[in-house]
Short mmCIF file of C-alpha atoms and ligand atoms in Angstrom, two decimals:
data_model
loop_
_atom_site.label_atom_id
_atom_site.label_comp_id
_atom_site.label_asym_id
_atom_site.label_seq_id
_atom_site.Cartn_x
_atom_site.Cartn_y
_atom_site.Cartn_z
CA MET A 64 -42.20 9.75 -33.07
CA THR A 65 -42.43 13.35 -31.81
CA ALA A 66 -44.02 15.71 -34.39
CA LEU A 67 -41.71 18.27 -35.87
CA PRO A 68 -42.65 21.84 -34.98
CA THR A 69 -42.88 23.41 -38.43
CA ASP A 70 -42.79 22.70 -42.13
CA VAL A 71 -39.41 21.09 -41.66
CA SER A 72 -38.24 18.43 -44.09
CA PRO A 73 -35.42 16.03 -43.18
CA LEU A 74 -34.56 15.44 -46.85
CA ALA A 75 -31.19 16.48 -48.33
CA VAL A 76 -30.95 19.81 -50.17
CA ILE A 77 -29.11 19.41 -53.49
CA GLY A 78 -29.53 22.45 -55.74
CA ALA A 79 -33.23 23.31 -55.39
CA SER A 80 -34.42 19.73 -54.95
CA ARG A 81 -35.15 17.77 -51.75
CA ARG A 82 -33.77 14.26 -51.91
CA ALA A 83 -33.96 10.98 -50.08
CA ALA A 84 -30.92 8.67 -50.17
CA SER A 85 -30.76 6.87 -53.52
CA ASP A 86 -30.81 3.48 -51.78
CA GLY A 87 -33.61 4.58 -49.40
CA ALA A 88 -31.44 4.27 -46.28
CA VAL A 89 -32.48 6.36 -43.29
CA LEU A 90 -31.00 7.35 -39.95
CA PRO A 91 -33.13 8.18 -36.90
CA THR A 92 -32.51 11.47 -35.19
CA ILE A 93 -33.26 11.26 -31.50
CA ASN A 94 -34.57 13.88 -29.09
CA PRO A 95 -31.93 13.66 -26.28
CA ALA A 96 -34.37 14.89 -23.66
CA THR A 97 -36.79 12.00 -24.17
CA GLY A 98 -34.83 9.35 -26.02
CA THR A 99 -37.59 9.20 -28.68
CA VAL A 100 -37.25 9.42 -32.43
CA LEU A 101 -37.72 12.96 -33.75
CA ALA A 102 -37.30 12.30 -37.47
CA GLU A 103 -35.78 9.97 -40.00
CA LEU A 104 -32.98 11.50 -42.05
CA PRO A 105 -31.80 10.20 -45.35
CA ALA A 106 -28.56 8.31 -44.74
CA CYS A 107 -26.77 9.78 -47.76
CA GLY A 108 -23.43 8.53 -49.07
CA ALA A 109 -21.06 8.88 -52.00
CA VAL A 110 -23.83 9.08 -54.64
CA GLU A 111 -25.55 12.09 -53.07
CA ILE A 112 -22.25 13.74 -52.15
CA ASP A 113 -21.12 13.41 -55.77
CA GLU A 114 -24.39 14.96 -56.98
CA ALA A 115 -24.12 17.84 -54.50
CA VAL A 116 -20.51 18.53 -55.46
CA SER A 117 -21.45 18.55 -59.19
CA VAL A 118 -24.31 20.99 -58.55
CA ALA A 119 -22.05 23.21 -56.39
CA ARG A 120 -19.31 23.13 -59.05
CA ALA A 121 -21.72 23.98 -61.83
CA ARG A 122 -23.02 26.98 -59.86
CA PHE A 123 -19.48 28.15 -59.20
CA GLU A 124 -18.37 27.77 -62.85
CA ALA A 125 -21.52 29.51 -64.12
CA GLY A 126 -20.26 32.54 -62.18
CA SER A 127 -23.72 33.79 -61.41
CA TRP A 128 -22.98 33.90 -57.68
CA ARG A 129 -19.28 34.60 -57.47
CA ASP A 130 -19.43 37.30 -60.16
CA MET A 131 -22.66 38.90 -58.93
CA ALA A 132 -21.95 42.56 -58.01
CA PRO A 133 -20.82 42.60 -54.38
CA ARG A 134 -23.69 44.84 -53.25
CA GLN A 135 -26.21 42.53 -54.88
CA ARG A 136 -24.65 39.45 -53.27
CA LYS A 137 -24.76 41.25 -49.97
CA ALA A 138 -28.44 42.13 -50.46
CA VAL A 139 -29.24 38.44 -51.12
CA MET A 140 -27.40 37.31 -48.00
CA LEU A 141 -29.17 39.98 -45.92
CA ARG A 142 -32.52 38.71 -47.24
CA VAL A 143 -31.50 35.21 -46.20
CA ALA A 144 -30.75 36.60 -42.76
CA ASP A 145 -34.15 38.26 -42.63
CA GLY A 146 -35.68 34.86 -43.50
CA LEU A 147 -33.84 33.29 -40.58
CA ALA A 148 -34.86 36.12 -38.24
CA ALA A 149 -38.51 35.80 -39.21
CA ARG A 150 -38.43 32.11 -38.16
CA ALA A 151 -36.12 32.48 -35.16
CA GLU A 152 -38.57 30.87 -32.78
CA ASP A 153 -39.01 27.82 -35.07
CA PHE A 154 -35.25 27.39 -35.33
CA ALA A 155 -34.81 27.70 -31.57
CA LEU A 156 -37.44 25.05 -30.93
CA LEU A 157 -36.03 22.71 -33.55
CA GLU A 158 -32.48 23.13 -32.24
CA THR A 159 -33.67 22.39 -28.69
CA LEU A 160 -35.59 19.30 -29.82
CA GLU A 161 -32.63 17.76 -31.67
CA SER A 162 -29.73 18.82 -29.42
CA GLY A 163 -31.21 18.81 -25.88
CA LYS A 164 -30.10 22.43 -25.27
CA PRO A 165 -32.32 24.61 -23.07
CA ILE A 166 -34.75 26.68 -25.10
CA SER A 167 -33.52 29.76 -23.22
CA ASP A 168 -30.08 29.17 -24.78
CA THR A 169 -31.30 28.43 -28.31
CA ARG A 170 -33.49 31.55 -28.16
CA ALA A 171 -30.84 33.82 -26.64
CA VAL A 172 -27.60 32.42 -27.98
CA ASP A 173 -27.63 29.81 -30.81
CA VAL A 174 -30.11 31.44 -33.18
CA PRO A 175 -29.16 35.10 -32.55
CA LEU A 176 -25.45 34.27 -32.94
CA ALA A 177 -26.05 32.36 -36.17
CA LEU A 178 -28.01 35.35 -37.43
CA ASN A 179 -25.27 37.77 -36.33
CA THR A 180 -22.68 35.67 -38.15
CA LEU A 181 -24.69 35.70 -41.35
CA ARG A 182 -25.19 39.46 -41.21
CA TYR A 183 -21.55 40.13 -40.34
CA TYR A 184 -20.24 38.32 -43.42
CA ALA A 185 -22.99 39.73 -45.64
CA GLU A 186 -21.96 43.24 -44.60
CA ALA A 187 -18.31 42.38 -45.33
CA ILE A 188 -18.84 41.48 -48.97
CA ASP A 189 -18.44 44.97 -50.40
CA LYS A 190 -15.45 45.71 -48.15
CA ILE A 191 -13.13 43.09 -49.60
CA HIS A 192 -10.20 44.88 -51.29
CA GLY A 193 -7.24 43.52 -53.15
CA GLU A 194 -3.82 45.25 -53.28
CA VAL A 195 -1.77 47.08 -55.83
CA GLY A 196 1.86 46.03 -56.22
CA PRO A 197 4.81 48.49 -56.20
CA SER A 198 5.59 48.04 -59.91
CA GLY A 199 7.61 50.35 -62.15
CA PRO A 200 6.04 52.40 -64.97
CA ASP A 201 6.14 49.54 -67.45
CA ARG A 202 3.80 47.35 -65.44
CA LEU A 203 0.69 47.41 -63.27
CA SER A 204 0.29 44.55 -60.83
CA TRP A 205 -2.51 43.79 -58.41
CA ALA A 206 -3.57 40.90 -56.21
CA VAL A 207 -7.17 39.81 -55.71
CA HIS A 208 -8.90 37.34 -53.38
CA ASP A 209 -10.15 34.62 -55.67
CA PRO A 210 -12.79 32.24 -54.20
CA LEU A 211 -11.61 28.66 -53.93
CA GLY A 212 -14.58 26.96 -55.59
CA VAL A 213 -16.42 24.17 -53.77
CA ILE A 214 -16.10 24.11 -50.01
CA GLY A 215 -16.96 20.98 -48.00
CA ALA A 216 -18.09 21.90 -44.47
CA ILE A 217 -18.24 19.08 -41.89
CA VAL A 218 -19.85 20.29 -38.70
CA PRO A 219 -20.51 18.93 -35.20
CA TRP A 220 -23.55 18.61 -32.99
CA ASN A 221 -22.69 20.89 -30.08
CA PHE A 222 -23.77 24.14 -31.80
CA PRO A 223 -25.32 22.73 -34.98
CA LEU A 224 -26.68 25.88 -36.64
CA HIS A 225 -24.15 28.29 -35.23
CA MET A 226 -21.10 26.21 -36.22
CA ALA A 227 -22.55 25.59 -39.64
CA MET A 228 -23.01 29.35 -40.05
CA TRP A 229 -19.39 30.06 -38.99
CA LYS A 230 -18.43 28.14 -42.15
CA ILE A 231 -21.31 28.74 -44.61
CA ALA A 232 -21.47 32.53 -44.18
CA PRO A 233 -17.83 33.49 -44.94
CA ALA A 234 -17.54 30.80 -47.62
CA ILE A 235 -20.55 31.97 -49.64
CA ALA A 236 -19.80 35.67 -48.92
CA MET A 237 -16.47 35.09 -50.69
CA GLY A 238 -18.34 33.69 -53.73
CA ASN A 239 -17.85 29.96 -53.16
CA SER A 240 -20.41 27.15 -53.33
CA VAL A 241 -20.74 24.96 -50.25
CA VAL A 242 -21.71 21.33 -49.50
CA VAL A 243 -22.45 20.86 -45.76
CA LYS A 244 -22.31 17.49 -44.06
CA PRO A 245 -24.06 18.17 -40.74
CA SER A 246 -23.67 15.88 -37.78
CA GLU A 247 -25.93 12.84 -38.14
CA LEU A 248 -27.22 13.69 -34.63
CA THR A 249 -28.35 17.23 -35.48
CA SER A 250 -29.09 17.90 -39.16
CA LEU A 251 -32.54 19.43 -39.03
CA THR A 252 -31.79 23.10 -38.39
CA THR A 253 -29.14 23.21 -41.09
CA LEU A 254 -31.48 21.52 -43.58
CA HIS A 255 -34.22 23.96 -42.65
CA PHE A 256 -31.84 26.89 -43.04
CA ALA A 257 -31.07 25.84 -46.60
CA ALA A 258 -34.78 25.82 -47.39
CA VAL A 259 -35.13 29.31 -45.93
CA ALA A 260 -32.09 30.53 -47.89
CA LEU A 261 -33.54 29.23 -51.21
CA GLU A 262 -36.85 30.86 -50.48
CA ALA A 263 -35.05 34.18 -49.77
CA GLY A 264 -33.33 34.07 -53.15
CA LEU A 265 -29.95 32.40 -52.66
CA PRO A 266 -29.26 30.87 -56.07
CA GLU A 267 -29.75 27.11 -56.09
CA GLY A 268 -26.53 25.13 -55.83
CA VAL A 269 -24.70 27.77 -53.71
CA LEU A 270 -25.66 25.92 -50.50
CA ASN A 271 -26.25 22.16 -50.45
CA ILE A 272 -26.85 20.06 -47.36
CA VAL A 273 -26.22 16.31 -47.39
CA PRO A 274 -27.11 14.47 -44.12
CA GLY A 275 -25.51 11.12 -43.37
CA THR A 276 -22.87 9.49 -41.27
CA GLY A 277 -19.28 10.62 -41.04
CA ALA A 278 -18.08 7.24 -42.28
CA LEU A 279 -20.11 7.42 -45.51
CA ALA A 280 -21.17 10.99 -46.40
CA GLY A 281 -18.37 12.79 -44.45
CA SER A 282 -15.66 10.54 -45.85
CA ALA A 283 -17.00 10.82 -49.41
CA LEU A 284 -16.88 14.63 -49.14
CA ALA A 285 -13.35 14.61 -47.66
CA ARG A 286 -12.03 12.29 -50.34
CA HIS A 287 -13.79 13.95 -53.29
CA ASN A 288 -11.47 15.14 -56.03
CA ASP A 289 -13.59 18.13 -56.97
CA VAL A 290 -13.82 19.66 -53.47
CA ASP A 291 -11.32 22.49 -53.00
CA MET A 292 -11.37 22.74 -49.22
CA ILE A 293 -12.66 20.92 -46.11
CA THR A 294 -13.55 23.15 -43.19
CA PHE A 295 -14.15 21.07 -40.06
CA THR A 296 -15.09 21.32 -36.40
CA GLY A 297 -15.08 18.13 -34.32
CA SER A 298 -12.81 15.57 -32.76
CA GLY A 299 -9.05 15.13 -33.10
CA PRO A 300 -9.10 11.66 -34.66
CA VAL A 301 -11.48 12.75 -37.42
CA GLY A 302 -9.35 15.88 -38.00
CA ARG A 303 -6.30 13.66 -38.53
CA GLN A 304 -8.28 11.44 -40.92
CA LEU A 305 -9.31 14.46 -42.94
CA MET A 306 -5.67 15.40 -43.49
CA HIS A 307 -4.98 11.87 -44.74
CA ASP A 308 -8.01 12.10 -47.04
CA ALA A 309 -6.83 15.45 -48.45
CA ALA A 310 -3.37 14.03 -49.10
CA ASP A 311 -4.80 10.85 -50.65
CA SER A 312 -7.13 12.75 -53.02
CA ASN A 313 -6.56 16.18 -54.54
CA LEU A 314 -4.54 17.96 -51.84
CA LYS A 315 -7.55 20.03 -50.92
CA ARG A 316 -6.99 22.64 -48.23
CA VAL A 317 -8.01 21.65 -44.70
CA SER A 318 -9.04 23.88 -41.79
CA LEU A 319 -9.49 22.14 -38.41
CA GLU A 320 -11.07 23.17 -35.08
CA LEU A 321 -10.52 20.23 -32.70
CA GLY A 322 -11.45 21.21 -29.20
CA GLY A 323 -9.32 21.54 -26.11
CA LYS A 324 -8.63 21.12 -22.43
CA SER A 325 -8.72 24.80 -21.63
CA PRO A 326 -7.10 26.16 -18.45
CA HIS A 327 -9.10 28.64 -16.39
CA ILE A 328 -6.72 30.24 -13.85
CA VAL A 329 -7.78 32.01 -10.66
CA PHE A 330 -5.26 34.17 -8.78
CA ALA A 331 -5.86 35.20 -5.15
CA ASP A 332 -5.55 38.90 -5.91
CA TYR A 333 -8.73 39.14 -7.98
CA PRO A 334 -11.08 41.26 -5.85
CA ASP A 335 -14.46 39.60 -6.58
CA LEU A 336 -14.24 35.83 -6.12
CA ASP A 337 -18.04 35.35 -6.30
CA ARG A 338 -17.94 36.74 -9.82
CA VAL A 339 -15.16 34.35 -10.72
CA ALA A 340 -17.05 31.39 -9.19
CA GLU A 341 -20.05 32.17 -11.35
CA ALA A 342 -17.87 32.41 -14.49
CA ALA A 343 -15.97 29.22 -13.66
CA ALA A 344 -19.17 27.24 -13.13
CA TRP A 345 -20.75 28.42 -16.41
CA GLY A 346 -17.38 28.15 -18.13
CA ILE A 347 -17.70 24.37 -17.78
CA PHE A 348 -21.42 23.66 -17.37
CA TYR A 349 -22.75 25.85 -20.23
CA ASN A 350 -24.21 23.70 -23.02
CA GLN A 351 -23.89 20.64 -20.71
CA GLY A 352 -20.09 20.96 -20.93
CA GLN A 353 -20.20 20.23 -24.67
CA VAL A 354 -18.15 23.24 -25.68
CA CYS A 355 -14.74 23.09 -27.40
CA THR A 356 -13.61 26.07 -25.30
CA ALA A 357 -15.00 24.74 -21.99
CA GLY A 358 -12.83 25.79 -19.02
CA SER A 359 -12.46 22.18 -18.00
CA ARG A 360 -9.21 22.64 -15.98
CA LEU A 361 -9.70 25.13 -13.13
CA LEU A 362 -6.30 26.13 -11.74
CA VAL A 363 -6.76 27.82 -8.34
CA GLU A 364 -4.08 29.57 -6.24
CA ARG A 365 -3.65 27.48 -3.13
CA SER A 366 -4.09 30.36 -0.62
CA ILE A 367 -7.75 30.76 -1.71
CA HIS A 368 -8.36 27.19 -2.90
CA ALA A 369 -10.67 25.98 -0.08
CA ASP A 370 -12.65 29.24 0.03
CA PHE A 371 -12.98 29.45 -3.77
CA VAL A 372 -14.05 25.83 -4.21
CA ALA A 373 -16.82 26.39 -1.57
CA ARG A 374 -18.07 29.38 -3.55
CA LEU A 375 -17.93 27.42 -6.80
CA VAL A 376 -19.88 24.46 -5.37
CA LYS A 377 -22.51 26.92 -4.06
CA VAL A 378 -23.06 28.24 -7.61
CA ALA A 379 -22.95 24.76 -9.18
CA GLU A 380 -25.53 23.42 -6.79
CA THR A 381 -28.03 25.89 -8.26
CA ILE A 382 -27.50 24.49 -11.75
CA ARG A 383 -29.86 21.56 -12.02
CA PRO A 384 -30.70 19.63 -15.18
CA GLY A 385 -34.27 20.06 -16.42
CA ASN A 386 -36.68 19.79 -19.33
CA PRO A 387 -35.02 21.73 -22.16
CA LEU A 388 -38.43 23.08 -23.28
CA ASP A 389 -39.03 24.78 -19.91
CA PRO A 390 -37.85 28.41 -20.25
CA ALA A 391 -36.54 28.25 -16.66
CA THR A 392 -34.12 25.35 -17.45
CA ARG A 393 -30.47 26.28 -17.82
CA LEU A 394 -28.90 22.83 -18.07
CA GLY A 395 -30.33 20.45 -20.65
CA ALA A 396 -29.61 16.95 -21.88
CA VAL A 397 -26.29 15.76 -23.33
CA ILE A 398 -26.41 14.86 -26.97
CA SER A 399 -26.84 11.07 -26.90
CA GLU A 400 -26.89 7.97 -24.74
CA LYS A 401 -23.41 7.12 -26.07
CA GLN A 402 -22.07 10.53 -25.06
CA MET A 403 -23.69 10.23 -21.62
CA ASN A 404 -22.25 6.79 -21.01
CA GLY A 405 -18.83 7.98 -22.24
CA VAL A 406 -18.87 10.85 -19.72
CA LEU A 407 -19.98 8.49 -16.89
CA HIS A 408 -17.12 6.18 -17.83
CA ARG A 409 -14.66 9.07 -17.49
CA ILE A 410 -16.16 10.02 -14.12
CA ALA A 411 -15.62 6.48 -12.88
CA GLY A 412 -12.06 6.55 -14.25
CA ALA A 413 -11.33 9.80 -12.38
CA GLN A 414 -12.56 8.25 -9.13
CA ARG A 415 -10.29 5.27 -9.71
CA GLU A 416 -7.40 7.70 -10.33
CA GLY A 417 -7.96 9.15 -6.83
CA ALA A 418 -9.53 12.57 -7.57
CA ASP A 419 -12.01 13.89 -4.96
CA LEU A 420 -15.54 13.86 -6.30
CA ILE A 421 -17.08 16.83 -4.51
CA LEU A 422 -20.26 17.37 -6.55
CA GLY A 423 -22.51 15.30 -8.86
CA GLY A 424 -21.14 12.37 -10.82
CA ARG A 425 -24.39 10.65 -11.75
CA GLN A 426 -27.05 10.42 -14.42
CA ALA A 427 -30.10 12.60 -13.65
CA LEU A 428 -33.80 12.61 -14.58
CA LYS A 429 -33.71 8.94 -15.61
CA GLU A 430 -37.52 8.82 -15.65
CA SER A 431 -37.55 11.23 -18.63
CA GLY A 432 -35.99 8.61 -20.90
CA GLY A 433 -33.44 11.27 -21.82
CA PHE A 434 -29.70 11.71 -21.31
CA PHE A 435 -29.12 14.06 -18.38
CA LEU A 436 -26.03 14.39 -16.17
CA GLU A 437 -25.42 16.17 -12.91
CA PRO A 438 -22.92 19.02 -12.91
CA THR A 439 -19.79 17.27 -11.62
CA ILE A 440 -16.70 18.66 -9.88
CA PHE A 441 -13.54 16.85 -8.97
CA ASP A 442 -11.00 18.52 -6.66
CA HIS A 443 -7.28 17.83 -6.21
CA VAL A 444 -7.02 16.37 -9.68
CA ALA A 445 -3.48 15.13 -10.51
CA PRO A 446 -2.15 17.12 -13.51
CA THR A 447 -0.94 13.86 -15.03
CA SER A 448 -4.33 12.07 -14.76
CA ALA A 449 -6.63 11.35 -17.72
CA LEU A 450 -9.20 13.78 -16.32
CA ALA A 451 -6.66 16.61 -16.43
CA ARG A 452 -5.39 15.78 -19.93
CA GLU A 453 -8.24 14.41 -22.06
CA GLU A 454 -11.28 16.24 -23.38
CA VAL A 455 -14.45 14.92 -21.67
CA PHE A 456 -17.00 17.02 -23.55
CA GLY A 457 -19.52 16.86 -20.72
CA PRO A 458 -20.30 18.73 -17.45
CA VAL A 459 -17.20 17.62 -15.58
CA LEU A 460 -14.71 20.04 -14.03
CA ALA A 461 -11.18 19.22 -12.77
CA VAL A 462 -9.88 21.55 -10.03
CA ILE A 463 -6.08 21.70 -9.63
CA PRO A 464 -4.43 23.89 -6.93
CA PHE A 465 -1.18 25.75 -7.64
CA ASP A 466 1.35 27.75 -5.58
CA THR A 467 3.14 30.19 -7.90
CA PRO A 468 2.44 31.99 -11.22
CA GLU A 469 5.28 29.91 -12.77
CA GLU A 470 3.58 26.67 -11.73
CA ALA A 471 0.21 27.96 -13.02
CA LEU A 472 1.76 28.81 -16.41
CA HIS A 473 3.49 25.48 -16.63
CA LEU A 474 0.28 23.58 -15.82
CA ALA A 475 -1.76 25.70 -18.23
CA ASN A 476 0.55 25.01 -21.13
CA ASP A 477 1.20 21.35 -20.24
CA THR A 478 -1.35 19.99 -22.69
CA GLU A 479 -1.43 18.84 -26.26
CA TYR A 480 -4.27 21.30 -26.88
CA GLY A 481 -4.20 25.11 -27.24
CA LEU A 482 -7.68 26.45 -27.94
CA ALA A 483 -8.83 28.73 -25.11
CA SER A 484 -7.36 29.93 -21.83
CA GLY A 485 -8.23 32.54 -19.23
CA LEU A 486 -7.10 34.11 -16.02
CA TRP A 487 -8.47 36.31 -13.27
CA THR A 488 -6.06 38.67 -11.54
CA GLY A 489 -5.83 42.17 -10.12
CA SER A 490 -2.34 42.58 -11.60
CA MET A 491 -2.22 43.88 -15.16
CA ALA A 492 1.51 43.11 -15.28
CA LEU A 493 0.77 39.44 -14.52
CA ALA A 494 -2.14 39.44 -16.98
CA ASN A 495 0.09 40.90 -19.73
CA ARG A 496 2.76 38.29 -19.04
CA PHE A 497 0.31 35.41 -19.18
CA ALA A 498 -1.37 36.79 -22.30
CA ARG A 499 2.01 36.55 -24.04
CA GLN A 500 3.05 33.20 -22.67
CA LEU A 501 -0.14 31.11 -22.77
CA ARG A 502 -0.01 28.86 -25.81
CA ALA A 503 -3.61 29.16 -26.92
CA GLY A 504 -5.56 30.83 -29.73
CA LEU A 505 -7.83 32.61 -27.23
CA VAL A 506 -6.81 34.33 -23.95
CA TRP A 507 -9.55 35.83 -21.77
CA ILE A 508 -8.51 38.13 -18.92
CA ASN A 509 -11.01 38.78 -16.13
CA GLY A 510 -13.95 37.45 -18.12
CA TRP A 511 -14.44 33.94 -19.59
CA ASP A 512 -15.49 33.73 -23.24
CA ALA A 513 -15.53 37.48 -23.63
CA CYS A 514 -15.29 37.89 -27.39
CA ASP A 515 -17.47 37.73 -30.46
CA ILE A 516 -17.71 37.36 -34.24
CA THR A 517 -15.24 40.24 -34.78
CA MET A 518 -12.36 38.24 -33.29
CA PRO A 519 -10.57 35.20 -34.81
CA PHE A 520 -11.40 31.83 -33.23
CA GLY A 521 -9.14 28.76 -33.45
CA GLY A 522 -6.39 26.80 -31.86
CA PHE A 523 -2.69 26.35 -31.38
CA LYS A 524 -1.02 22.94 -31.21
CA GLN A 525 -3.38 19.94 -31.61
CA SER A 526 -6.50 22.10 -31.23
CA GLY A 527 -6.13 22.56 -35.01
CA PHE A 528 -5.32 25.36 -37.43
CA GLY A 529 -7.17 27.94 -39.49
CA ARG A 530 -9.53 30.46 -37.98
CA ASP A 531 -13.31 30.80 -37.84
CA ARG A 532 -14.97 34.23 -37.18
CA SER A 533 -13.62 37.65 -38.08
CA LEU A 534 -12.43 38.82 -41.53
CA HIS A 535 -9.58 36.28 -41.31
CA ALA A 536 -12.19 33.52 -41.81
CA LEU A 537 -13.43 35.24 -44.95
CA TYR A 538 -9.94 35.20 -46.53
CA LYS A 539 -9.54 31.55 -45.61
CA TYR A 540 -12.05 30.75 -48.34
CA ALA A 541 -10.03 32.47 -51.08
CA ASP A 542 -6.65 32.22 -52.76
CA LEU A 543 -4.53 35.23 -53.66
CA LYS A 544 -4.13 35.73 -57.37
CA SER A 545 -1.51 38.14 -58.75
CA ILE A 546 -2.34 39.85 -62.03
CA SER A 547 0.07 42.00 -64.07
CA VAL A 548 -0.38 44.14 -67.16
CA SER A 549 2.72 45.15 -69.10
CA PHE A 550 3.08 48.49 -70.86
CA PRO A 551 6.04 48.25 -73.29
CA GLN A 552 7.86 51.63 -73.07
P1 NAD B 260 -16.76 13.67 -34.68
O1 NAD B 260 -15.49 14.40 -34.88
O2 NAD B 260 -16.79 12.21 -34.87
O3 NAD B 260 -17.88 14.30 -35.68
C1 NAD B 260 -17.86 15.64 -36.14
C2 NAD B 260 -18.35 15.59 -37.58
O4 NAD B 260 -17.44 14.81 -38.35
C3 NAD B 260 -19.76 14.97 -37.75
O5 NAD B 260 -20.44 15.63 -38.77
C4 NAD B 260 -19.36 13.57 -38.22
O6 NAD B 260 -20.38 12.90 -38.98
C5 NAD B 260 -18.15 13.82 -39.09
N1 NAD B 260 -17.26 12.69 -39.29
C6 NAD B 260 -17.02 11.65 -38.45
N2 NAD B 260 -16.17 10.76 -38.99
C7 NAD B 260 -15.81 11.28 -40.20
C8 NAD B 260 -14.94 10.86 -41.25
N3 NAD B 260 -14.25 9.74 -41.16
N4 NAD B 260 -14.83 11.61 -42.34
C9 NAD B 260 -15.53 12.77 -42.47
N5 NAD B 260 -16.39 13.22 -41.50
C10 NAD B 260 -16.51 12.48 -40.40
O7 NAD B 260 -17.30 14.07 -33.28
P2 NAD B 260 -18.43 13.29 -32.46
O8 NAD B 260 -18.41 11.83 -32.63
O9 NAD B 260 -19.73 13.94 -32.86
O10 NAD B 260 -17.98 13.61 -31.00
C11 NAD B 260 -16.91 12.86 -30.43
C12 NAD B 260 -15.99 13.78 -29.65
O11 NAD B 260 -15.51 14.82 -30.49
C13 NAD B 260 -16.67 14.56 -28.52
O12 NAD B 260 -16.76 13.79 -27.38
C14 NAD B 260 -15.72 15.72 -28.37
O13 NAD B 260 -14.60 15.38 -27.60
C15 NAD B 260 -15.31 16.03 -29.80
N6 NAD B 260 -16.07 17.09 -30.38
C16 NAD B 260 -15.50 18.28 -30.47
C17 NAD B 260 -16.22 19.34 -30.97
C18 NAD B 260 -15.63 20.68 -31.08
O14 NAD B 260 -16.34 21.68 -31.07
N7 NAD B 260 -14.30 20.78 -31.30
C19 NAD B 260 -17.54 19.19 -31.40
C20 NAD B 260 -18.10 17.93 -31.35
C21 NAD B 260 -17.38 16.88 -30.82
#
């Protein structure tokens, strides 16, 4: 077993106590870069979820967090952020060890963005206003944002701390209590964050972390009658199940972010194709391709197709998998052996479907014992093929040539998903038309993934509904309450 880097405990956080599973069950968490066991997590289930929800409910009902003066609540959250900042290097190392991400990414992206998210919502707390209604002289009416109560957050493994923070920070900023069920593959940074938050003065019970499988702990949270909302990022089938669970229990609210098959469109009139090639390569290979907004369908205008693909391959050939702990590594390990084998299975399927494999396609660094894949590019992918339609969630790109803007738009929208989309063009008229007609929650023009915490993030169609990031996410964790006072004349 690899030693953990800091004073990290894998135990659940319920109120202020650290807990093993009541039946003693454990789950190994594996370092994807070596295939060795990093820690044993408690495999919690309905008992621990029930306790965490009770503690969260008690804290909410006591009112000591939700009714704390906004400036004071903000000061507490900013102290929590300072606690995270002070241990940034520990969090980066831990995130790399349990997720296989390059340490250069966890240092420069995952931890700083989690911190930025926390500070953004902390700063928002004393800027939340209600509204005054247009009543006559015999009445005064106003509407306030009332926190929902107990929020269940179910988060994935691809950005463990960052995705958890997208949900924890706005939910607690609004005055709610939260029970997080992290991915069973990557729970340590979220557990460690809760310990840091308690130490920094977040009242016990506001944030509770219950590790365990989706089938036991996740399902118990989703079906719990005293949870007011489930906020989720992950796969489509689980998203559907959560809606059933909400309907079968207490009609809790559900917010879903379910990934995509995002089109990345390159028009011949963009003046700097090397820049686009760099963006297209990192648009799919960043985070080993395990990104819900990955630009996994590259639509290229036919007149530049051969030239552009050559430039793309040149960039992709420089992206080699390596030891995630080496600061020079930019492509790490995929999350698990199961995920790696699933991606290899899809690569084999694409070859059977007749796509041209022009780069990669194999497991890499086998001698490490870890789960590494070569950056992989298929050209001339049929728009009807599985590779063009299904999310792979690995470093696999499908290139599809097109002839006209109309065809590009049709191909881009011909998907059940609608999370991200992007285009490169020298024509602002074309860009404006596509921005209006692309059916996706995010549209990036002349720059892939060019937005931040200030902008809403979420999908159209089967990519889900509800938004993370921005002030819209804050209001998602509240209901509007109308209050009226009458003044008999
Ligand atoms: P998943 O949807 O199974 O897991 C996401 C979270 O949901 C985890 O915390 C998991 O424990 C929990 N969960 C699973 N079953 C549950 C249930 N019945 N009730 C409540 N919670 C449950 O995703 P995965 O297995 O980790 O990955 C599978 C695929 O999902 C990936 O290949 C990818 O396509 C997709 N995915 C998408 C995202 C995204 O950002 N949208 C993130 C991770 C995975």
